[in-house]
mmCIF file of C-alpha atoms in Angstrom:
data_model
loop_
_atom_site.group_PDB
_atom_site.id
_atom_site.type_symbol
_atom_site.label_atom_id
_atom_site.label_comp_id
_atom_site.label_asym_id
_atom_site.label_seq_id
_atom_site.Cartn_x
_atom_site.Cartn_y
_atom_site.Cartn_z
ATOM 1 C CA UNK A 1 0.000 0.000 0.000
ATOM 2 C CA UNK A 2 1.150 3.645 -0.504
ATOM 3 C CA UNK A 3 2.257 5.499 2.641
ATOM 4 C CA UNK A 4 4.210 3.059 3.486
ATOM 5 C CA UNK A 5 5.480 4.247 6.562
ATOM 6 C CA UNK A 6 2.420 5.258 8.373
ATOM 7 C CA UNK A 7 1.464 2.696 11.165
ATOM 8 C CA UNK A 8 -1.322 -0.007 10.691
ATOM 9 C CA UNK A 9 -3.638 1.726 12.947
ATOM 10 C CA UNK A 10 -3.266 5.141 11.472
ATOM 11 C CA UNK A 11 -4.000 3.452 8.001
ATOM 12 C CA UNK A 12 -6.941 1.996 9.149
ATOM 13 C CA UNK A 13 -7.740 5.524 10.695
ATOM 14 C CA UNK A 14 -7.953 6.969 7.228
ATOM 15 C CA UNK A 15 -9.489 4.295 5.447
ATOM 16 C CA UNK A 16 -12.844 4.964 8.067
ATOM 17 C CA UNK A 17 -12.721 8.139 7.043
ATOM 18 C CA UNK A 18 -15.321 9.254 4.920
ATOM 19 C CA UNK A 19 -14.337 11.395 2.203
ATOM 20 C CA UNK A 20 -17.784 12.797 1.239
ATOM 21 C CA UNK A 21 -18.973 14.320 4.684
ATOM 22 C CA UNK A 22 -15.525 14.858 5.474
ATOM 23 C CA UNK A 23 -15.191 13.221 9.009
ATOM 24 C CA UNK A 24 -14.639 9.756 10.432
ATOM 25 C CA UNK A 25 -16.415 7.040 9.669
ATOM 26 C CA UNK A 26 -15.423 4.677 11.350
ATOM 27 C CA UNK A 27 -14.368 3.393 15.215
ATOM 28 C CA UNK A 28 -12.328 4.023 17.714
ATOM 29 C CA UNK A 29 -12.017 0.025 18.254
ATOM 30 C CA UNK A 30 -10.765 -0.789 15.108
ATOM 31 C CA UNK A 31 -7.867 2.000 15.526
ATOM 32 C CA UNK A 32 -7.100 0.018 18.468
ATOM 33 C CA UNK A 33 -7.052 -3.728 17.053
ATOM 34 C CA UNK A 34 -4.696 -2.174 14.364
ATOM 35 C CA UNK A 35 -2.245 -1.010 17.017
ATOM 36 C CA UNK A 36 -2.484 -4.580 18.967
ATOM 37 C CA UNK A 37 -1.761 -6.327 15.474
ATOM 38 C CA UNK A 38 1.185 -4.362 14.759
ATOM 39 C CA UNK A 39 2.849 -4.736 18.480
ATOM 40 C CA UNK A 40 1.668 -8.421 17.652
ATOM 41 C CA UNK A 41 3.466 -8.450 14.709
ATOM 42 C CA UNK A 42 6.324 -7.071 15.651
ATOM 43 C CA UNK A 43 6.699 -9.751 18.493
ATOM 44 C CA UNK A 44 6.402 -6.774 21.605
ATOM 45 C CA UNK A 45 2.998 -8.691 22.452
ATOM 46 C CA UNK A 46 2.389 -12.142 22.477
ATOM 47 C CA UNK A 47 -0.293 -14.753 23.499
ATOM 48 C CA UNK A 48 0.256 -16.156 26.836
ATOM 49 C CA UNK A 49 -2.337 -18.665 26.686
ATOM 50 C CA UNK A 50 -5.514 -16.210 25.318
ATOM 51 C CA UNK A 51 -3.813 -13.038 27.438
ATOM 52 C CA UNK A 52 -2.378 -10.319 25.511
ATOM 53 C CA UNK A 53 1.458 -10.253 26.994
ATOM 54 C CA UNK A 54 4.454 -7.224 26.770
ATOM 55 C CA UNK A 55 7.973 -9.384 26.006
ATOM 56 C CA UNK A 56 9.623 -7.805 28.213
ATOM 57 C CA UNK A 57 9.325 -4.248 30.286
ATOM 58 C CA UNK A 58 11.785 -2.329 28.163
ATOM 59 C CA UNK A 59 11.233 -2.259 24.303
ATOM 60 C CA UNK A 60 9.958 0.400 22.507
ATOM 61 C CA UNK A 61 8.581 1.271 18.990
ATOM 62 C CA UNK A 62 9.703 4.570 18.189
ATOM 63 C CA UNK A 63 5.658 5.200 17.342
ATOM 64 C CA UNK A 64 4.240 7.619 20.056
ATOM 65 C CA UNK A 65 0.492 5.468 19.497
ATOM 66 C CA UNK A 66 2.471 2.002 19.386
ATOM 67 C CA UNK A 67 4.448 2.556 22.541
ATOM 68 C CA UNK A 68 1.760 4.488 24.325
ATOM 69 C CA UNK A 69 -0.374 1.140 24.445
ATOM 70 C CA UNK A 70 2.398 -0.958 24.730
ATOM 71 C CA UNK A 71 2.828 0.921 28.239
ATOM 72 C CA UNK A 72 -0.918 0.526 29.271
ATOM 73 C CA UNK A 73 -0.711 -2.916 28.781
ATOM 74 C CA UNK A 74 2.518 -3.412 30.761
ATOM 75 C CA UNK A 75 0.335 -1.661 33.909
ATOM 76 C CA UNK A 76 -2.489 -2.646 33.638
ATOM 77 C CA UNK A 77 -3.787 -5.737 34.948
ATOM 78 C CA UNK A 78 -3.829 -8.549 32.263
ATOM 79 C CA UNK A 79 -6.831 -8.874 29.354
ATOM 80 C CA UNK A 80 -7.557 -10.738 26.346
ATOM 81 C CA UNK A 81 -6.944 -9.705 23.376
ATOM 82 C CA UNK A 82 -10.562 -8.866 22.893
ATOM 83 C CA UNK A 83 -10.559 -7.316 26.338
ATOM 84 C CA UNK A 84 -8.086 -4.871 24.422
ATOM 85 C CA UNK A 85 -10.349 -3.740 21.950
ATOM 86 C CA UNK A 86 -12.764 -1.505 23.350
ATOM 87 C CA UNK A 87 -10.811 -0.735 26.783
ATOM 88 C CA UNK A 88 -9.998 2.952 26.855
ATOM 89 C CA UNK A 89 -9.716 2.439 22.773
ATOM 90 C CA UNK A 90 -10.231 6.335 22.237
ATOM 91 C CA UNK A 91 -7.086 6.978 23.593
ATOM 92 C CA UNK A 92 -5.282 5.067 21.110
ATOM 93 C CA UNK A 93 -7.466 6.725 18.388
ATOM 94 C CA UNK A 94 -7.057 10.354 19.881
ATOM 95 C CA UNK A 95 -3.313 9.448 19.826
ATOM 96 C CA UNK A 96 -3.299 8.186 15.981
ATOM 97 C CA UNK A 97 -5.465 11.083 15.187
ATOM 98 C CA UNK A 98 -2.562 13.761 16.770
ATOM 99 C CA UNK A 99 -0.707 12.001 15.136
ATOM 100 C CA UNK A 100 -1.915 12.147 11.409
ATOM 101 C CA UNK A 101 -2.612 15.942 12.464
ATOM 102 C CA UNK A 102 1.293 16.642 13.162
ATOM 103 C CA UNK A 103 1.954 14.832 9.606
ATOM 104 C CA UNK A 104 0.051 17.008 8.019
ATOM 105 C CA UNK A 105 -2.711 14.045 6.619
ATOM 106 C CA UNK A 106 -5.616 15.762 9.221
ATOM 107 C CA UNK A 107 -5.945 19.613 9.044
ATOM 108 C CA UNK A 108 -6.777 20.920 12.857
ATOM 109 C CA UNK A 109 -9.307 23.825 12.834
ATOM 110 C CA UNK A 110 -9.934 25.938 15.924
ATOM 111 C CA UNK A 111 -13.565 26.866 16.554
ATOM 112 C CA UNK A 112 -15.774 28.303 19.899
ATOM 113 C CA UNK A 113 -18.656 26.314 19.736
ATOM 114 C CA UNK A 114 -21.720 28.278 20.890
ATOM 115 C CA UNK A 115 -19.225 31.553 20.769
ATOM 116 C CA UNK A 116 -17.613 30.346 23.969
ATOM 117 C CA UNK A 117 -16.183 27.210 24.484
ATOM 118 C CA UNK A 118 -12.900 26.403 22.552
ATOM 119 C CA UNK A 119 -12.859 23.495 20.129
ATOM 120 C CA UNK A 120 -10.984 21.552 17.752
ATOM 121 C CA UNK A 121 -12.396 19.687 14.390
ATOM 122 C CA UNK A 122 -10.656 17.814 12.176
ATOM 123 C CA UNK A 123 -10.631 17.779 8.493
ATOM 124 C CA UNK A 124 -8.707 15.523 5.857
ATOM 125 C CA UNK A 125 -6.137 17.173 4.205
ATOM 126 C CA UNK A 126 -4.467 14.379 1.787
ATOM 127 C CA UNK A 127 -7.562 13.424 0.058
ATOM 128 C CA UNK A 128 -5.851 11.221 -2.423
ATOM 129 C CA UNK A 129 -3.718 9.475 0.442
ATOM 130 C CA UNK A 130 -6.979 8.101 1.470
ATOM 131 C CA UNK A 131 -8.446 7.493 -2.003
ATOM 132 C CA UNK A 132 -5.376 4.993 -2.635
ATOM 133 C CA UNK A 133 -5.307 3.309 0.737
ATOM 134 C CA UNK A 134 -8.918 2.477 -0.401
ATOM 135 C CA UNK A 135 -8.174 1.627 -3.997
ATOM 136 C CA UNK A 136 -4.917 -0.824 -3.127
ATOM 137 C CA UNK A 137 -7.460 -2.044 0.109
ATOM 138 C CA UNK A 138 -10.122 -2.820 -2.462
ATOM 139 C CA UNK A 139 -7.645 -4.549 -4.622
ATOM 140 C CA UNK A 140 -6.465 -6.751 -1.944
ATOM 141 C CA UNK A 141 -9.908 -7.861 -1.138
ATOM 142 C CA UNK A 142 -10.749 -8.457 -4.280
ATOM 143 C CA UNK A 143 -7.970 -10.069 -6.154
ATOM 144 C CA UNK A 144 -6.228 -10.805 -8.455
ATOM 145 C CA UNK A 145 -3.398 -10.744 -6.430
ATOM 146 C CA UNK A 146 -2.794 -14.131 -4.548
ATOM 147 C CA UNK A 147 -2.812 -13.902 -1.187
ATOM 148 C CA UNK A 148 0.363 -15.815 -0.648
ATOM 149 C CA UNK A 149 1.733 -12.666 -2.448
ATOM 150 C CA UNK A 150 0.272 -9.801 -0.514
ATOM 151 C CA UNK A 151 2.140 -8.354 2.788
ATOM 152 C CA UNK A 152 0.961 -9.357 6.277
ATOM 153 C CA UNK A 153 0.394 -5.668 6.839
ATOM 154 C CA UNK A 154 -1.729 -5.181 4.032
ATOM 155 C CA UNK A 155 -3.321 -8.152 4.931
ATOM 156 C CA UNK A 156 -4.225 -7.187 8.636
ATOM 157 C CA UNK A 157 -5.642 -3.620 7.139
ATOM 158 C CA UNK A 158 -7.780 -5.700 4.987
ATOM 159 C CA UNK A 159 -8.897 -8.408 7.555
ATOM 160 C CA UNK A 160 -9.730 -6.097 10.364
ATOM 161 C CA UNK A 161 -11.588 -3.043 8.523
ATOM 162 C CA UNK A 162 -13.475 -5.979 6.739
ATOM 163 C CA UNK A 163 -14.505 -7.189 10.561
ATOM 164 C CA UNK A 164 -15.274 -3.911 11.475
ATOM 165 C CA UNK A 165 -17.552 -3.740 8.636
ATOM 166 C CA UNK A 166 -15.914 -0.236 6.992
ATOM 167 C CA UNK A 167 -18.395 0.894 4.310
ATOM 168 C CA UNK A 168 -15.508 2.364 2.172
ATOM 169 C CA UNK A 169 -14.165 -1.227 1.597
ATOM 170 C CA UNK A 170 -16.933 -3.516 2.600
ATOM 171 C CA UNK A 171 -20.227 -3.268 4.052
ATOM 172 C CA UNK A 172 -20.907 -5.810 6.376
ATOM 173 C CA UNK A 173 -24.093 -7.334 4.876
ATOM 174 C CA UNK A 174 -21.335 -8.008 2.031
ATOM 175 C CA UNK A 175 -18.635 -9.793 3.725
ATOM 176 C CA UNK A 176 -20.222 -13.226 3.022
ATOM 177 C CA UNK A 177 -18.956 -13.479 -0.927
ATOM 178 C CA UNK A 178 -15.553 -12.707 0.280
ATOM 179 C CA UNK A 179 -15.788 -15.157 3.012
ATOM 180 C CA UNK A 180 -13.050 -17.365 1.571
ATOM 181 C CA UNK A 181 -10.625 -14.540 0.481
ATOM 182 C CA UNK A 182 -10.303 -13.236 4.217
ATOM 183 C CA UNK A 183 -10.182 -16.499 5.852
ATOM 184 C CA UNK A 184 -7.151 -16.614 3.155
ATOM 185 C CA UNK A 185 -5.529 -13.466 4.240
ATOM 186 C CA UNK A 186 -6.109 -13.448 7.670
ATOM 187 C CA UNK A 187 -4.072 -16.602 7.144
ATOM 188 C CA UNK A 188 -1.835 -14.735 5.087
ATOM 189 C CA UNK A 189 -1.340 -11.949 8.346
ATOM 190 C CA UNK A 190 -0.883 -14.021 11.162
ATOM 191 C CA UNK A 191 2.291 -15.693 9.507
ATOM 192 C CA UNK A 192 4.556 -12.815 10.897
ATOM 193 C CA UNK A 193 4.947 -14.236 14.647
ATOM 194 C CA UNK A 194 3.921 -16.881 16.131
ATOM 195 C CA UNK A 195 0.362 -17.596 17.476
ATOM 196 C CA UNK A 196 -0.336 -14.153 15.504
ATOM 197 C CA UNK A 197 -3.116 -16.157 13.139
ATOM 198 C CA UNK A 198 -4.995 -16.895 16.384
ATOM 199 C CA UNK A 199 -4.411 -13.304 18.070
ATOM 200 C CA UNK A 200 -6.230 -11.733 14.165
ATOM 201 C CA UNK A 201 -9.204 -14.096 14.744
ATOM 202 C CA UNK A 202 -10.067 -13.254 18.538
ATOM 203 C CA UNK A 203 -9.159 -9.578 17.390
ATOM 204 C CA UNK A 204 -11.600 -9.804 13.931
ATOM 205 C CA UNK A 205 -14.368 -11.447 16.644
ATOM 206 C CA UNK A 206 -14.257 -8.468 18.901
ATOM 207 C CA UNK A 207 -14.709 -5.618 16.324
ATOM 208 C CA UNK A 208 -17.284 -7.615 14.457
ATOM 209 C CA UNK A 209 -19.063 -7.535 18.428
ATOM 210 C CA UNK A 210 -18.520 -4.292 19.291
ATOM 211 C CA UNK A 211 -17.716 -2.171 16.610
ATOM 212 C CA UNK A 212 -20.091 0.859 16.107
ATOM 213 C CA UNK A 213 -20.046 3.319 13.898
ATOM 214 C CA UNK A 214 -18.852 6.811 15.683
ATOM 215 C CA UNK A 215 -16.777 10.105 15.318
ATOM 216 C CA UNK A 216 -13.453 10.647 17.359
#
C-alpha cells in the first residue's frame, strides 16, 4: 500500500474516514485492534495462553500510538486480546489522530462552539492518500493478487476493517462473498509471529461484536 510508513492503525484511521462528509467514519475500536496487530506483529505482544502479553518491560517502537499502548498494557492488569479492543480504545485513536494531524494528513481547525467554548475539528487534508489506501485495500480484497503474495500488513488492514464492517471497503451485509478470500488473508497476516493467526481471529471477533459506527 502507498504510505508506506504510516502505522497499521493510522491506516486503518484513514481508510474509516469518509471522504464525502468529510469526518470519520469509522471506530475508535478498530484504531485500536490495528495497534495490537502491529505490536503483535512485531513480536512486543504475544499470546500467553488467550492473554495479551508485553515481552519484556523495556522495548519500545519509536511510534508515540504504538508505545503508548504498549505501556498501558505493561500496567495494567492482564486482558484478552478482545478485552483490548474496546478498553480505553479512544485513547489510542485520539493518539493516531494527533498524530496524522502533526503529519500534516488531518488539518486541525480551531472553533468556539456556541461563541464560547474552545474546540478543535478535524478535516482531511491528503484526500488522495486516502483514495489509494482504499483503492490498493479494495484490490487486496478483491484479487487478483494471490494472497500468498500480498504483505501481512496489508493483509491485517484488509482483515480487520473488513470485521469492522468499513463501508468504504466492505459493508458488512457483504462480507459473506468474500468469506473465503479473508479467511485466506487473515491466514496470510498471522504468519509474521507466532500464534499471531490466532491473536487476528479473537481480534476480527471483537470488532465484528462491538464495533459501532462513531466520530473521534
Amino acid at each position: 500500500m502507498p504510505n508506506g510508513s504510516l502505522s497499521l492503525p493510522a491506516r486503518l484511521y484513514l481508510l474509516a474516514w469518509d471522504t464525502t462528509r468529510n469526518e470519520l467514519a469509522g471506530t475508535p475500536h478498530l484504531v485500536r485492534a490495528g495497534a495490537l496487530t502491529e505490536l503483535a506483529q512485531r513480536g512486543l505482544l504475544v499470546d500467553d495462553d488467550g492473554i495479551a502479553t508485553p515481552v519484556d518491560m523495556d522495548s519500545r517502537t519509536g511510534d508515540a500510538v504504538l508505545d503508548g499502548l504498549l505501556e498501558l498494557v505493561r500496567e495494567s492488569r492482564p486482558h484478552r486480546w478482545r478485552g483490548w479492543v474496546p478498553l480505553h480504545a479512544r485513547v489510542t485513536a485520539e493518539a493516531v489522530r494527533e498524530q496524522l494531524a502533526a503529519e500534516g494528513y488531518l488539518r486541525a481547525d480551531k472553533r468556539r462552539a456556541l461563541g464560547l467554548f474552545p474546540t478543535v475539528e478535524y478535516a482531511l487534508e491528503r484526500v488522495a492518500v486516502v483514495d489509494a489506501l482504499r483503492e490498493e485495500a479494495r484490490e487486496v480484497l478483491e484479487g487478483p493478487v494471490r494472497p500468498a503474495d500480498v504483505s501481512e500488513r496489508d493483509a491485517a488492514v484488509v482483515v480487520l476493517a473488513a470485521a469492522a464492517g468499513v463501508s468504504a471497503l466492505v459493508a458488512r451485509k457483504e462480507r459473506g462473498q468474500y468469506k473465503e478470500r479473508l479467511a485466506d488473508l487473515g491466514e496470510r497476516s498471522g504468519m509474521a509471529a507466532p500464534g499471531l493467526r490466532k491473536i487476528m481471529d479473537e481480534l476480527g471477533t471483537a470488532l465484528t461484536a462491538t464495533a459501532m459506527p462513531t466520530g473521534v
